[in-house]
Coordinates of C-alpha atoms in Angstrom, one line a residue:
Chain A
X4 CA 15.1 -1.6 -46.1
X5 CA 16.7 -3.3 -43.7
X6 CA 15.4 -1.7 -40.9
X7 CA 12.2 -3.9 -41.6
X8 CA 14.0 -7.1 -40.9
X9 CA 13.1 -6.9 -37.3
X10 CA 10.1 -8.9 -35.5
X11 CA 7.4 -5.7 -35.3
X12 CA 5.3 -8.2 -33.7
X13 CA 7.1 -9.2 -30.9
X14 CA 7.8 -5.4 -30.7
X15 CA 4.9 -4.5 -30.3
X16 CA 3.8 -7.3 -27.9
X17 CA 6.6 -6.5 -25.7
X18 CA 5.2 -3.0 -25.7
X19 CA 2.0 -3.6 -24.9
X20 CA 3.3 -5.9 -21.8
X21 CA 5.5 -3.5 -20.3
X22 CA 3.0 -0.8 -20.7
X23 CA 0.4 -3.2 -18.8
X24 CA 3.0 -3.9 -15.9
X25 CA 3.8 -0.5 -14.9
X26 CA -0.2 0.8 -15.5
X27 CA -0.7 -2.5 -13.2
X28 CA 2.0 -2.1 -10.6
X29 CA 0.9 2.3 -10.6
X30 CA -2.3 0.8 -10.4
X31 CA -1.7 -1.5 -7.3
X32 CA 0.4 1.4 -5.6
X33 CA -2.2 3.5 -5.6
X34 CA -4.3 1.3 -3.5
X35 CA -1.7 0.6 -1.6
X36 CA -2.0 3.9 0.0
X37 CA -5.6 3.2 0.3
X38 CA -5.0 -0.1 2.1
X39 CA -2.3 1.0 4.1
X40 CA -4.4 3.8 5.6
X41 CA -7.2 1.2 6.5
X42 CA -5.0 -1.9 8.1
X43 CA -3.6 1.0 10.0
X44 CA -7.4 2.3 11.2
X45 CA -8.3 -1.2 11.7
X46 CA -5.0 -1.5 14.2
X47 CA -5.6 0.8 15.7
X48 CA -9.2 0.4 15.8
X49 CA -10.6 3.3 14.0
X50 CA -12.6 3.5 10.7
X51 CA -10.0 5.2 8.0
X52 CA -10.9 6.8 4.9
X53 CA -14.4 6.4 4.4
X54 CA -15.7 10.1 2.9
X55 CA -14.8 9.4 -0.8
X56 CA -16.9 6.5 -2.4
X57 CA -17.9 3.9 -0.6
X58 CA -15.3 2.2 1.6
X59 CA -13.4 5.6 0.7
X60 CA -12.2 3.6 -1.9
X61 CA -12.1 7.0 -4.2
X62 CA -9.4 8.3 -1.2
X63 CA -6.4 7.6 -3.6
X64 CA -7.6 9.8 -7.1
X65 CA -8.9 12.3 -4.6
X66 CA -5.3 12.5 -3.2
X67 CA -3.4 12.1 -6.3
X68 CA -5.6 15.2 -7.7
X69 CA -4.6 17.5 -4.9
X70 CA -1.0 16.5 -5.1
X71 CA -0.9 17.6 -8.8
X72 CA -2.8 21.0 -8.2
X73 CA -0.9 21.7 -5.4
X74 CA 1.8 24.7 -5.7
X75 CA 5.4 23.5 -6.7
X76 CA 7.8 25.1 -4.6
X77 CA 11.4 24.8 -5.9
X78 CA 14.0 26.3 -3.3
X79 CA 16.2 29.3 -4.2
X80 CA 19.1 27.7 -3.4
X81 CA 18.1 24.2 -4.4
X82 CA 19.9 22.4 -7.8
X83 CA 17.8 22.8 -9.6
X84 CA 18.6 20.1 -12.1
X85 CA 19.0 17.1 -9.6
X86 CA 15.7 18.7 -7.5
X87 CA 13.7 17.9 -10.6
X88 CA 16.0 14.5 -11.4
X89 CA 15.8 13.1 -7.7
X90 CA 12.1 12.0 -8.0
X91 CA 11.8 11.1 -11.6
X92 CA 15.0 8.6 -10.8
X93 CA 13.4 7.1 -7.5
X94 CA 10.0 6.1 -9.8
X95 CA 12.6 4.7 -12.5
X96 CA 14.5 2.7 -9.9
X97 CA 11.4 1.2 -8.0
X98 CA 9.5 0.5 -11.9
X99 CA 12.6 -1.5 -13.9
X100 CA 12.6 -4.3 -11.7
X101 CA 9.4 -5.6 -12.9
X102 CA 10.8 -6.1 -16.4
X103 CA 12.5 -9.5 -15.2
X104 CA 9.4 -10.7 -12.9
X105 CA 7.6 -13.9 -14.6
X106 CA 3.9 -12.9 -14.3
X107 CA 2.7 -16.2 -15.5
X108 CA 3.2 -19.0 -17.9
X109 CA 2.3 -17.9 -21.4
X110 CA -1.1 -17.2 -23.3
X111 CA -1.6 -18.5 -26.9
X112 CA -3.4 -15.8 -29.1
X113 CA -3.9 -17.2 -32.7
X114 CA -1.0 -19.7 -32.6
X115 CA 1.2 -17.5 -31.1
X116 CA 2.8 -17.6 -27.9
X117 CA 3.2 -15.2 -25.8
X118 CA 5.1 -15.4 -22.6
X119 CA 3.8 -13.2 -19.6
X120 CA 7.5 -11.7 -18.9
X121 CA 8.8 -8.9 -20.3
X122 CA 12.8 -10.4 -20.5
X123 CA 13.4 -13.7 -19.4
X124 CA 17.1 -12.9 -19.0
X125 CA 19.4 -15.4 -18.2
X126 CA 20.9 -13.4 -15.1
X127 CA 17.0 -12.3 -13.5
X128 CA 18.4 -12.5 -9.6
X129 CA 21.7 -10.3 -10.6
X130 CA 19.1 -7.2 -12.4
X131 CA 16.9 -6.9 -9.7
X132 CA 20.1 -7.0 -7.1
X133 CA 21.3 -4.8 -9.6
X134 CA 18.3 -2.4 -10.1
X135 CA 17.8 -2.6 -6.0
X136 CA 21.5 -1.6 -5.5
X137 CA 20.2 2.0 -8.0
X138 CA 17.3 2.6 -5.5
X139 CA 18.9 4.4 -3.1
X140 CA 20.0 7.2 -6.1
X141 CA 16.6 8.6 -5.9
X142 CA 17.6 9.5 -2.1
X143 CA 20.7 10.6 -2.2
X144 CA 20.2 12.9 -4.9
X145 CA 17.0 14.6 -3.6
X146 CA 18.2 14.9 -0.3
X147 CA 21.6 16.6 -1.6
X148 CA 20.1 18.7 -4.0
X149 CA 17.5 20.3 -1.6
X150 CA 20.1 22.0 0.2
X151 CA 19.1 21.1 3.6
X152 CA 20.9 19.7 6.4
X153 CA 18.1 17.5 7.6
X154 CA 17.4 16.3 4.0
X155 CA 21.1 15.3 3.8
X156 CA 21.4 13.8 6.9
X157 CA 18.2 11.7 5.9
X158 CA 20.1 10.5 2.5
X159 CA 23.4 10.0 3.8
X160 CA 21.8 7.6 6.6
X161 CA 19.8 6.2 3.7
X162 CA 22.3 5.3 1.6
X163 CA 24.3 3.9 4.0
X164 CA 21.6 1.3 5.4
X165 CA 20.8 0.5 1.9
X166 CA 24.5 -0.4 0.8
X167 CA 25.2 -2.0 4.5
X168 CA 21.8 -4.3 4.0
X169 CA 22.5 -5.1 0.3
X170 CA 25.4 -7.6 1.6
X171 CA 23.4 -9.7 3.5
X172 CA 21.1 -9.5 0.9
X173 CA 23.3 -10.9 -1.3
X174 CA 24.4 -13.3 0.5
X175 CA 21.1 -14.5 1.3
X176 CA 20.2 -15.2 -2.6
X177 CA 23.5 -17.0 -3.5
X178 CA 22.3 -19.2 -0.9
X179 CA 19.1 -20.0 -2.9
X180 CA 21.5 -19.7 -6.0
X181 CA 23.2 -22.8 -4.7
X182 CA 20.3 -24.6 -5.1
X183 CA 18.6 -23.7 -8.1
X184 CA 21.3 -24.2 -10.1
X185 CA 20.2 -21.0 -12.5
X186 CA 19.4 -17.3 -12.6
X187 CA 16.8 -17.2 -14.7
X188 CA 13.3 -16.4 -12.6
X189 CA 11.2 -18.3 -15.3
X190 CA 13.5 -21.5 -14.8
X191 CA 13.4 -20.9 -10.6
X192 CA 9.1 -20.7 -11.1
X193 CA 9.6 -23.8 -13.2
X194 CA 11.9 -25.8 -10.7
X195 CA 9.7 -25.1 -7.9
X196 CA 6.3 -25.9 -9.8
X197 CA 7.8 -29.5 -11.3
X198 CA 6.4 -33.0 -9.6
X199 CA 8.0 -34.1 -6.3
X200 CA 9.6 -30.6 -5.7
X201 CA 8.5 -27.9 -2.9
X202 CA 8.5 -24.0 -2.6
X203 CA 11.9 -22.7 -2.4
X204 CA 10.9 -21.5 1.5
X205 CA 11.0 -25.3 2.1
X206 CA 14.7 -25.6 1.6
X207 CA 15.8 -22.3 2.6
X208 CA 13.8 -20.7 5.1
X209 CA 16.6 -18.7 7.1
X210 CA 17.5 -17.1 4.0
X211 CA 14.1 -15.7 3.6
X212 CA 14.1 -14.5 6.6
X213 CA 17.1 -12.4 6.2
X214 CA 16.0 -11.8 2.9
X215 CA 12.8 -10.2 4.0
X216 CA 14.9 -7.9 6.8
X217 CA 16.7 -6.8 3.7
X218 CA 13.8 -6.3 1.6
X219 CA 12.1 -4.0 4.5
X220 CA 15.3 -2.3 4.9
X221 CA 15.8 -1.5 1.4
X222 CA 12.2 -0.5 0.5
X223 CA 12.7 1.9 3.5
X224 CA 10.1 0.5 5.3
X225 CA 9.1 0.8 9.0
X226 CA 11.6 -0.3 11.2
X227 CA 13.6 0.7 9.3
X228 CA 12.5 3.8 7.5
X229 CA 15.7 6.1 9.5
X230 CA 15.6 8.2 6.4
X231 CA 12.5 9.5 7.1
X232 CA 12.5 10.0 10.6
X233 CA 10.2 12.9 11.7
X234 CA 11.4 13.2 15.3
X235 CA 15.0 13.5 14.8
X236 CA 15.4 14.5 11.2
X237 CA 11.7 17.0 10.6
X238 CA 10.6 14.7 8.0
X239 CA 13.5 12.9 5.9
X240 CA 15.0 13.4 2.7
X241 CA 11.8 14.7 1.1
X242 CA 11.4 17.7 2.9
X243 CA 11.5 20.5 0.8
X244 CA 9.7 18.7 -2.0
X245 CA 6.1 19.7 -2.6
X246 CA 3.2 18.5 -5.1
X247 CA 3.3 15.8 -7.4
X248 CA 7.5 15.6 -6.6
X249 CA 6.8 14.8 -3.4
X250 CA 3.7 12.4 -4.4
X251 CA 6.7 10.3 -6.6
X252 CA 8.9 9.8 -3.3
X253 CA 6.0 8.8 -1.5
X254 CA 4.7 6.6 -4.4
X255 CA 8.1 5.1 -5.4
X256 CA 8.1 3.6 -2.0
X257 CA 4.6 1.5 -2.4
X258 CA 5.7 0.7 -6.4
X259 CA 8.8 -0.7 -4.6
X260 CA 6.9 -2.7 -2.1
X261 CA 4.9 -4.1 -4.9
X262 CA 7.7 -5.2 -6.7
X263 CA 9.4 -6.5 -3.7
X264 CA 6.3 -8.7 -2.9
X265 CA 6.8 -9.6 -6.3
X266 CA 10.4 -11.0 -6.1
X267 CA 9.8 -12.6 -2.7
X268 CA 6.8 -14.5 -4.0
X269 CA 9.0 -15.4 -7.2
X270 CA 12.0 -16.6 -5.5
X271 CA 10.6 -18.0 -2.0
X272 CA 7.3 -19.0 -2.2
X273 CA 6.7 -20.7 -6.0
X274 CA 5.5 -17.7 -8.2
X275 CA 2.5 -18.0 -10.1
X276 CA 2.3 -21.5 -8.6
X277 CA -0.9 -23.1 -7.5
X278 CA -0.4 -25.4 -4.8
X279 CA -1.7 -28.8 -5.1
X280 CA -2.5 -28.2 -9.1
X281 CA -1.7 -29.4 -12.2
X282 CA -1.4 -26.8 -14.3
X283 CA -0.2 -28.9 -17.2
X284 CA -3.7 -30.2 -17.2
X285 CA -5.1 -26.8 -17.6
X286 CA -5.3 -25.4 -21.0
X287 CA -2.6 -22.8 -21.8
X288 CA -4.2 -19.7 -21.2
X289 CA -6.7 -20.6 -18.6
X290 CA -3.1 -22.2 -17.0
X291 CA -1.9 -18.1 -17.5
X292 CA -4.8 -16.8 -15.8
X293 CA -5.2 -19.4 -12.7
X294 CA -1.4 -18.3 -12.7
X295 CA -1.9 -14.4 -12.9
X296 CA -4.3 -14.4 -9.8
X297 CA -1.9 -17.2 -7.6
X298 CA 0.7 -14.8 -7.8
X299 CA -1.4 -11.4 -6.9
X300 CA -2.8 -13.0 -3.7
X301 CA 0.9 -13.6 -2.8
X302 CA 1.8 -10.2 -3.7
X303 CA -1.3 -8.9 -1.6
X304 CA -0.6 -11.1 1.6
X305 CA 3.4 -10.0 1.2
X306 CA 1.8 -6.2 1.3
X307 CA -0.3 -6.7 4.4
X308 CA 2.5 -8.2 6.4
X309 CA 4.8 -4.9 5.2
X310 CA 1.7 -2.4 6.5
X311 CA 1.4 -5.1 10.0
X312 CA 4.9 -4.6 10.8
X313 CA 4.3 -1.2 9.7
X314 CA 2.2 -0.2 12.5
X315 CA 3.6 -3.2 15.3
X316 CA 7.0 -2.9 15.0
X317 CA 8.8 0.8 16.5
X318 CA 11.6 2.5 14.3
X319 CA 15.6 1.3 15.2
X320 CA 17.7 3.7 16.6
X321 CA 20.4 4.0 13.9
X322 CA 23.3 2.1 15.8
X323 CA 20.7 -1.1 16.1
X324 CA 19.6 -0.6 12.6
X325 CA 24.1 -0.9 11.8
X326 CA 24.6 -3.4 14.4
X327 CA 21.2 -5.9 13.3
X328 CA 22.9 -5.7 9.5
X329 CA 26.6 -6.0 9.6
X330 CA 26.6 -8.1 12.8
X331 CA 23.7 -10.4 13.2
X332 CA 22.1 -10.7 9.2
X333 CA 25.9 -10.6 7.7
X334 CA 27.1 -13.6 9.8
X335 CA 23.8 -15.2 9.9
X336 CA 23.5 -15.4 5.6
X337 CA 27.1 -16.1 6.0
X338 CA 26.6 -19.4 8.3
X339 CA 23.3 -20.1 5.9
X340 CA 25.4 -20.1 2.7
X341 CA 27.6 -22.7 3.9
X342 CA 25.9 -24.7 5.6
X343 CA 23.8 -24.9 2.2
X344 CA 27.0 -25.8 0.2
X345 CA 28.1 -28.4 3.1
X346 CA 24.3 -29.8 2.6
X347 CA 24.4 -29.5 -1.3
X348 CA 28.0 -31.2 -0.9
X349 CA 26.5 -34.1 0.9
X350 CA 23.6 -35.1 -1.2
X351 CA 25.9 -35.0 -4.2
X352 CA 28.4 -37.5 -3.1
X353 CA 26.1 -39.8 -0.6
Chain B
X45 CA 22.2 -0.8 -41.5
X46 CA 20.4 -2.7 -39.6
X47 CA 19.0 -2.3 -35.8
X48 CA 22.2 -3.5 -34.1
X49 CA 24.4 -0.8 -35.9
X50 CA 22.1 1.8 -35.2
X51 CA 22.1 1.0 -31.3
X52 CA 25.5 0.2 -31.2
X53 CA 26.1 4.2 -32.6
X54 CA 23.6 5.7 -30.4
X55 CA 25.5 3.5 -27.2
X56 CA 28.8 5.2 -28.5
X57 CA 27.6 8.6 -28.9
X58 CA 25.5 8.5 -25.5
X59 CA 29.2 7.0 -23.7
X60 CA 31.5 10.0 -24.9
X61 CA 29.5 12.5 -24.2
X62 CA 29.1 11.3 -20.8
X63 CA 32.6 10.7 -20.3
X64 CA 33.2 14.2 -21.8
X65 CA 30.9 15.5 -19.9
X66 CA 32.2 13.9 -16.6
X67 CA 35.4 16.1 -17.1
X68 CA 33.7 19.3 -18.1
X69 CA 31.2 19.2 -15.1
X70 CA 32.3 22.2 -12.6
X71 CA 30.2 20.6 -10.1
X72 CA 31.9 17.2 -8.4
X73 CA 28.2 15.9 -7.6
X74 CA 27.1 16.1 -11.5
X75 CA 30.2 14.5 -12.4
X76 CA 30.0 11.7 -10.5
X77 CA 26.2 11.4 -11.9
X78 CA 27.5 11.8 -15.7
X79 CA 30.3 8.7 -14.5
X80 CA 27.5 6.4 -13.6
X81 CA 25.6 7.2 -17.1
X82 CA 28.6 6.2 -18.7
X83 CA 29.0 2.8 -16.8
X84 CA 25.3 2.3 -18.0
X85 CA 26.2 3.1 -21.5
X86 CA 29.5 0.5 -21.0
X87 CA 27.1 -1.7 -19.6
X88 CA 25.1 -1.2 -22.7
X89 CA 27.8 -2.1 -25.0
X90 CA 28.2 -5.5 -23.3
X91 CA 24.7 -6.5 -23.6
X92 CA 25.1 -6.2 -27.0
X93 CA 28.6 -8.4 -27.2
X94 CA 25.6 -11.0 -25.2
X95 CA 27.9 -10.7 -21.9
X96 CA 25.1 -10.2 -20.0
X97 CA 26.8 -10.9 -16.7
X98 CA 29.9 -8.5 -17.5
X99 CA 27.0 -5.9 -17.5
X100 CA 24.9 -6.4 -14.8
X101 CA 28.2 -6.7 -12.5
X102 CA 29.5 -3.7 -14.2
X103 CA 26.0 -1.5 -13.5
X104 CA 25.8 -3.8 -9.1
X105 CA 29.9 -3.0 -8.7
X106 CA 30.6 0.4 -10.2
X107 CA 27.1 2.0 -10.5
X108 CA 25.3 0.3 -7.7
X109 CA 28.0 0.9 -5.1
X110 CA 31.3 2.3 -6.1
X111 CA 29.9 5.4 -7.2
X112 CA 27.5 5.6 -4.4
X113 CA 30.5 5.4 -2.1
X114 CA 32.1 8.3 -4.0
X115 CA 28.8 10.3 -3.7
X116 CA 28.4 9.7 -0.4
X117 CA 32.0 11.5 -0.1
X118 CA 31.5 14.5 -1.7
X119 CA 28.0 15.0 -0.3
X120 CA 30.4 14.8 3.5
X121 CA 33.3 17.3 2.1
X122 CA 30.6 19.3 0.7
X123 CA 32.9 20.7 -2.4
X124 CA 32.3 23.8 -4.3
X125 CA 34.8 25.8 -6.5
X126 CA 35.9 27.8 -3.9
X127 CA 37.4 25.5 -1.8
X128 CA 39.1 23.6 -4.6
X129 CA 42.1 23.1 -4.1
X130 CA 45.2 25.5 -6.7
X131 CA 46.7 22.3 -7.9
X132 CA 50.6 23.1 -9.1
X133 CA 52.2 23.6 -12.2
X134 CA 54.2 20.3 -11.9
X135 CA 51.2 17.9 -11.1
X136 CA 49.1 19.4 -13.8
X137 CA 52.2 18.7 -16.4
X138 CA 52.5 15.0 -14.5
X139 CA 49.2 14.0 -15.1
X140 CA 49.2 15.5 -19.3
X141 CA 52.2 13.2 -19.4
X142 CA 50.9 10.0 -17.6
X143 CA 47.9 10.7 -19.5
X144 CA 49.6 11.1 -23.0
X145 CA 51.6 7.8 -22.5
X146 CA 48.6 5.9 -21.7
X147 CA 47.1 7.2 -24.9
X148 CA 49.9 6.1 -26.5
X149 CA 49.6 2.5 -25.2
X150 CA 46.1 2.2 -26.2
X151 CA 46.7 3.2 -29.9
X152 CA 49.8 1.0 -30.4
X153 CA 47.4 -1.6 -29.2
X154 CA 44.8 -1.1 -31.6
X155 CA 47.0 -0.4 -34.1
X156 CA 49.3 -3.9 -33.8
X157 CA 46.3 -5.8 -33.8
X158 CA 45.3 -4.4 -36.8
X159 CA 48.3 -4.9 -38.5
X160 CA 48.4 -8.7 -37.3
X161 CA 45.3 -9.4 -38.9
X162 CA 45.6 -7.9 -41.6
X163 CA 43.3 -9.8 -44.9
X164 CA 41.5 -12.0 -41.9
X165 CA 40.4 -9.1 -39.9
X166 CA 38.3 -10.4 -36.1
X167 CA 35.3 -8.5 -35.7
X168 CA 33.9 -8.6 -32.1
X169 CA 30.8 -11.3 -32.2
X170 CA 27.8 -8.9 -31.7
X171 CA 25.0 -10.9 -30.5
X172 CA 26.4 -14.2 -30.7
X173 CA 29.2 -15.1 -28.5
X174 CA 28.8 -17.2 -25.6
X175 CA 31.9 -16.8 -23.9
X176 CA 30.3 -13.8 -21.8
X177 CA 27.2 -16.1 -20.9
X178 CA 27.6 -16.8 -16.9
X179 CA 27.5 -20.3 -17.2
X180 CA 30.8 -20.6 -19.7
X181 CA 32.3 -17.9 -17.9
X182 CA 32.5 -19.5 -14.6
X183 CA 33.3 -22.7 -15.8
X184 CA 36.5 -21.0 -17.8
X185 CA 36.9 -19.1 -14.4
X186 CA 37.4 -21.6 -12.1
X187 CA 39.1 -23.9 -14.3
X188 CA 41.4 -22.6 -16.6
X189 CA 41.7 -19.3 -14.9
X190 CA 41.5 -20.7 -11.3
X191 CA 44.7 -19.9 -9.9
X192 CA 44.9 -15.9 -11.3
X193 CA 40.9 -16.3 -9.6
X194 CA 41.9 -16.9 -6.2
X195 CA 44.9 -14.6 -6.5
X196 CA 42.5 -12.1 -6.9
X197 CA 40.1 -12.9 -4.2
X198 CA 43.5 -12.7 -1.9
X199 CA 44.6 -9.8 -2.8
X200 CA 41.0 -8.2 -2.1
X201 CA 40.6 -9.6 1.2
X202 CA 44.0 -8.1 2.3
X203 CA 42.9 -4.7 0.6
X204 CA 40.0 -4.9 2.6
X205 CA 42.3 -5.9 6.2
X206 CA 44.8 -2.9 5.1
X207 CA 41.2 -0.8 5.0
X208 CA 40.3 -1.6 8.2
X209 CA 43.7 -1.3 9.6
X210 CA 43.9 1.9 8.6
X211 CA 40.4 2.6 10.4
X212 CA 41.8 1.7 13.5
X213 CA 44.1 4.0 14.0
X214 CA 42.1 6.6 15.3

C-alpha cells in the first residue's frame, strides 16, 4: 500500500490546527458582534446589550439561535443555485486567509515540533492578496442572483470599490516587499523579532496607512461600506436574504475583520512579537503561548479601531469613495514605493 | 499509486468538466462561474509542478480580477436567451475551423515531442522543480529574459493608453 507512505501524523496535526483556527476566528466573530454593539453604546453613551447573561455577554448565541429558526425565504424569481452559493462563498472567502497567518512560533509535544501555521508558503503576501481579490465573489453573486435592482446596484458598486482599492493595496505591500526581501509571513515575523531590528511600521508607516484605507475598504467597512447603504440602496446586496443566509453575510464581514487584524498585525506591527522580550530565552512552548496572546491583543486593538471609525467616521458618497482610491491612495502608494526603492538603493551602495 | 497521482487525476477530472461545463452552461453568469473553477483547478495543477507563484498569479490575475471584470459585464447587459444574439452560418463555420486548426497545432505539438524523445522520455518534475519557485523565476526573468520582460510591460502600458483613449471619446 502505497497510499500509507504519507506522514498521517502531520495530517492529522494539520487537521486539528485548521479546525482550531476557523472554530477560533467563528469564535472571535461572534463576539465581535457582541463588542461592536457595546463600543457603539458606549459612543454613544448608552448601555447596549445587557438582558442575556451578565454584561449581555450571551447576546451573540441568543442571536445566532434566532437567525437559524428564522423562516428561509427563497425568492420566486431568485437563482436559485447562486442564492444558496452567494453566502456559503462569502464565509469561504473571509475563512482561507487564515491558513497562511503565523499564529506563533512552534510548540514541542513529545519531541515533535509543531509549528503554529497552517502553510508556511513561500508566497504568504500573494495568497492573502490573492484570497482578498475572491472576497468580493460572495457579493456579486448574491446581489445578482436575488434578482433585485437595489441588490445589484449594491454589488456592482461593491465590486467595483473592491477591485479599484486592491491597486493601492498592492502597491502598498510591494513597498514592504522591498524591504523584507521575502514572502513568507513566518520569515517577515522572524525579520522583525531579530536583535537591532524594529516593527515593520517603523520603516514604512505611509504604507500602513494606505494599507489600512484598503483593508477598511475591502472588508466593507464603515466609510466605506457603499454596498450596504440603507438610505440610497434599502439595505445593500443582502436584501432579500433571510435566516441563517443572511447571518453568513453579516458574519463573513466580522470573520474578515478578524483576519484582516490578523494580517495587519503580521505584516506592520511584528506578529506574535513581544516587545522588549527575548523570547529565545523563553522555553519553546511557553515562547508559543507568550506569542499566542501578543498577537490576539493586537488583533483585539486592530478590532476596536475598525468599530471607532465605525461609529466616528460618516459613509463616502460614492464619487469620494472613487476619487480617495484611484487619485489620492494610487499616487500616494505609488510615490511610497519609490521612494522606498530610491531609499533601499542608497543604503545599498553608501 | 501514490497520493500525488491520485490528486493529480482528481485536479484533471474537476478541470474538464469545468471547462466542459463552461460551454454547456445556457446561462452567461454560471459560465463565467464554472471558468473561474477551472482557473482554480489550473491553479491546482501548478501547485503540484511546486510553481507556486504561477498559481497564486493565475487564481489574483484571472480569477481575482479578470473574471470579475467579465461578471461585472454581464451582470450590466443583463443577458438571457432571448436576447442572444442569431449568430450566422458563416461565423459558426469560422470559428469550427479556427478552432479545428488550433486543435491541430496542439496535437502536432505533443505528438513531435514525443517522438523527439523517444527511449529518454521528460516527465514534468512533480513536486520537485524549482524553476517555478519566485525567487529563481525572477532572477531568470530579469536576467536572461529581461529584454522580452520589458517588451511586455510596454506593450501593456500602451494597451492600457489605447483603453483609455478609447474612453475618451465619448
Amino acid at each position: 500500500m502505497t497510499l500509507l507512505a504519507f506522514d498521517w501524523a502531520l495530517f492529522i496535526e494539520k487537521l486539528v490546527l485548521i479546525a482550531v483556527v476557523i472554530f477560533g476566528s467563528l469564535g472571535i466573530a461572534l463576539y465581535s458582534t457582541w463588542a461592536e454593539r457595546k463600543v457603539a453604546a458606549f459612543m454613544q453613551d448608552r448601555i447596549g446589550p445587557n438582558r442575556a447573561g451578565p454584561l449581555g455577554l450571551l447576546q451573540p448565541f441568543a442571536d445566532g439561535a434566532k437567525l437559524i429558526f428564522k423562516e428561509e425565504i427563497i425568492p420566486n424569481s431568485a437563482n436559485k443555485w447562486l442564492f444558496i452559493l452567494g453566502p456559503g462563498m462569502a464565509m469561504t472567502a473571509a475563512l482561507i486567509t487564515s491558513a497562511v497567518i503565523p499564529w506563533s512560533s512552534h510548540l514541542e509535544i513529545a519531541g515533535r515540533i509543531m509549528p503554529l501555521q497552517v502553510a508556511d508558503v513561500n508566497i504568504g503576501i500573494l495568497y492573502i492578496f490573492g484570497a482578498v481579490s475572491l472576497g468580493v465573489y460572495g457579493i456579486m453573486i448574491g446581489g445578482w442572483a436575488s434578482n433585485n435592482k437595489f441588490s445589484l446596484l449594491a454589488a456592482l458598486r461593491g465590486a467595483s470599490q473592491a477591485i479599484s482599492y486592491e491597486l493601492a493595496m498592492g502597491i502598498a505591500l510591494i513597498a514592504l516587499l522591498m524591504l523584507t526581501g521575502t514572502l513568507s509571513l513566518k520569515e517577515i515575523v522572524e525579520q522583525q523579532m531579530a536583535p537591532g531590528h524594529y516593527w515593520n511600521i517603523v520603516y514604512q508607516p505611509l504604507g500602513f496607512l494606505i494599507f489600512i484605507v484598503c483593508i477598511f475598504a475591502e472588508c466593507n467597512r464603515t466609510p466605506f461600506d457603499l454596498s450596504e447603504a440603507e438610505n440610497e440602496l434599502n439595505m445593500g446586496y443582502h436584501q432579500e436574504y433571510s435566516s441563517m443566509k443572511l447571518g453568513f453575510y453579516l458574519f463573513a464581514e466580522y470573520v474578515n475583520m478578524f483576519v484582516a487584524s490578523a494580517v495587519m498585525a503580521t505584516l506592520y506591527f511584528g506578529g506574535y512579537d513581544v516587545p522588549f522580550l527575548n523570547e529565545s530565552l523563553l522555553s519553546p512552548n511557553v515562547a508559543a503561548l507568550v506569542g499566542i496572546i501578543a498577537l490576539m491583543v493586537k488583533i483585539v486593538i486592530f478590532i476596536f479601531i475598525f468599530m471607532w471609525v465605525r461609529w466616528t467616521i460618516p459613509r463616502f458618497r460614492y464619487d469620494q469613495l472613487m476619487e480617495l482610491g484611484w487619485k489620492k491612495l494610487l499616487p500616494l502608494a505609488l510615490a511610497n514605493m519609490l521612494i522606498t526603492a530610491i531609499v533601499i538603493l542608497w543604503l545599498q551602495h553608501k | 499509486m501514490g497520493i500525488t497521482a491520485i490528486v493529480f487525476w482528481i485536479l484533471s477530472a474537476l478541470t474538464l468538466f469545468s471547462a466542459i461545463m463552461v460551454l454547456v452552461s445556457k446561462n452567461p453568469v454560471h459560465s463565467v462561474l464554472w471558468l473561474v473553477a477551472t482557473f482554480f483547478s489550473i491553479s491546482g495543477h501548478y501547485i503540484m509542478l511546486n510553481a507556486q507563484f504561477l498559481a497564486i498569479v493565475n487564481v489574483i490575475v484571472y480569477a481575482g480580477a479578470i473574471m470579475v471584470l467579465f461578471l461585472f459585464v454581464i451582470m450590466l447587459m443583463n443577458l438571457n436567451t432571448k436576447t442572444e444574439m442569431k449568430k450566422n452560418l458563416w461565423m459558426k463555420l469560422g470559428g469550427v475551423i479556427s478552432g479545428g486548426m488550433l486543435l491541430w497545432i496542439l496535437i502536432s505539438v505533443v505528438r513531435t515531442y514525443a517522438e523527439q524523445s523517444k527511449g529518454h522520455p521528460k516527465i514534468a518534475s512533480v513536486n520537485t522543480g524549482e524553476i517555478g519557485l519566485i525567487k529563481n523565476l525572477g532572477h531568470v526573468l530579469f536576467t536572461q529574459y529581461a529584454l522580452p520582460f520589458e517588451l511586455c510591460s510596454v506593450l501593456f502600458l500602451s494597451a492600457m493608453v489605447g483603453a483609455v483613449v478609447i474612453g475618451k471619446k465619448n
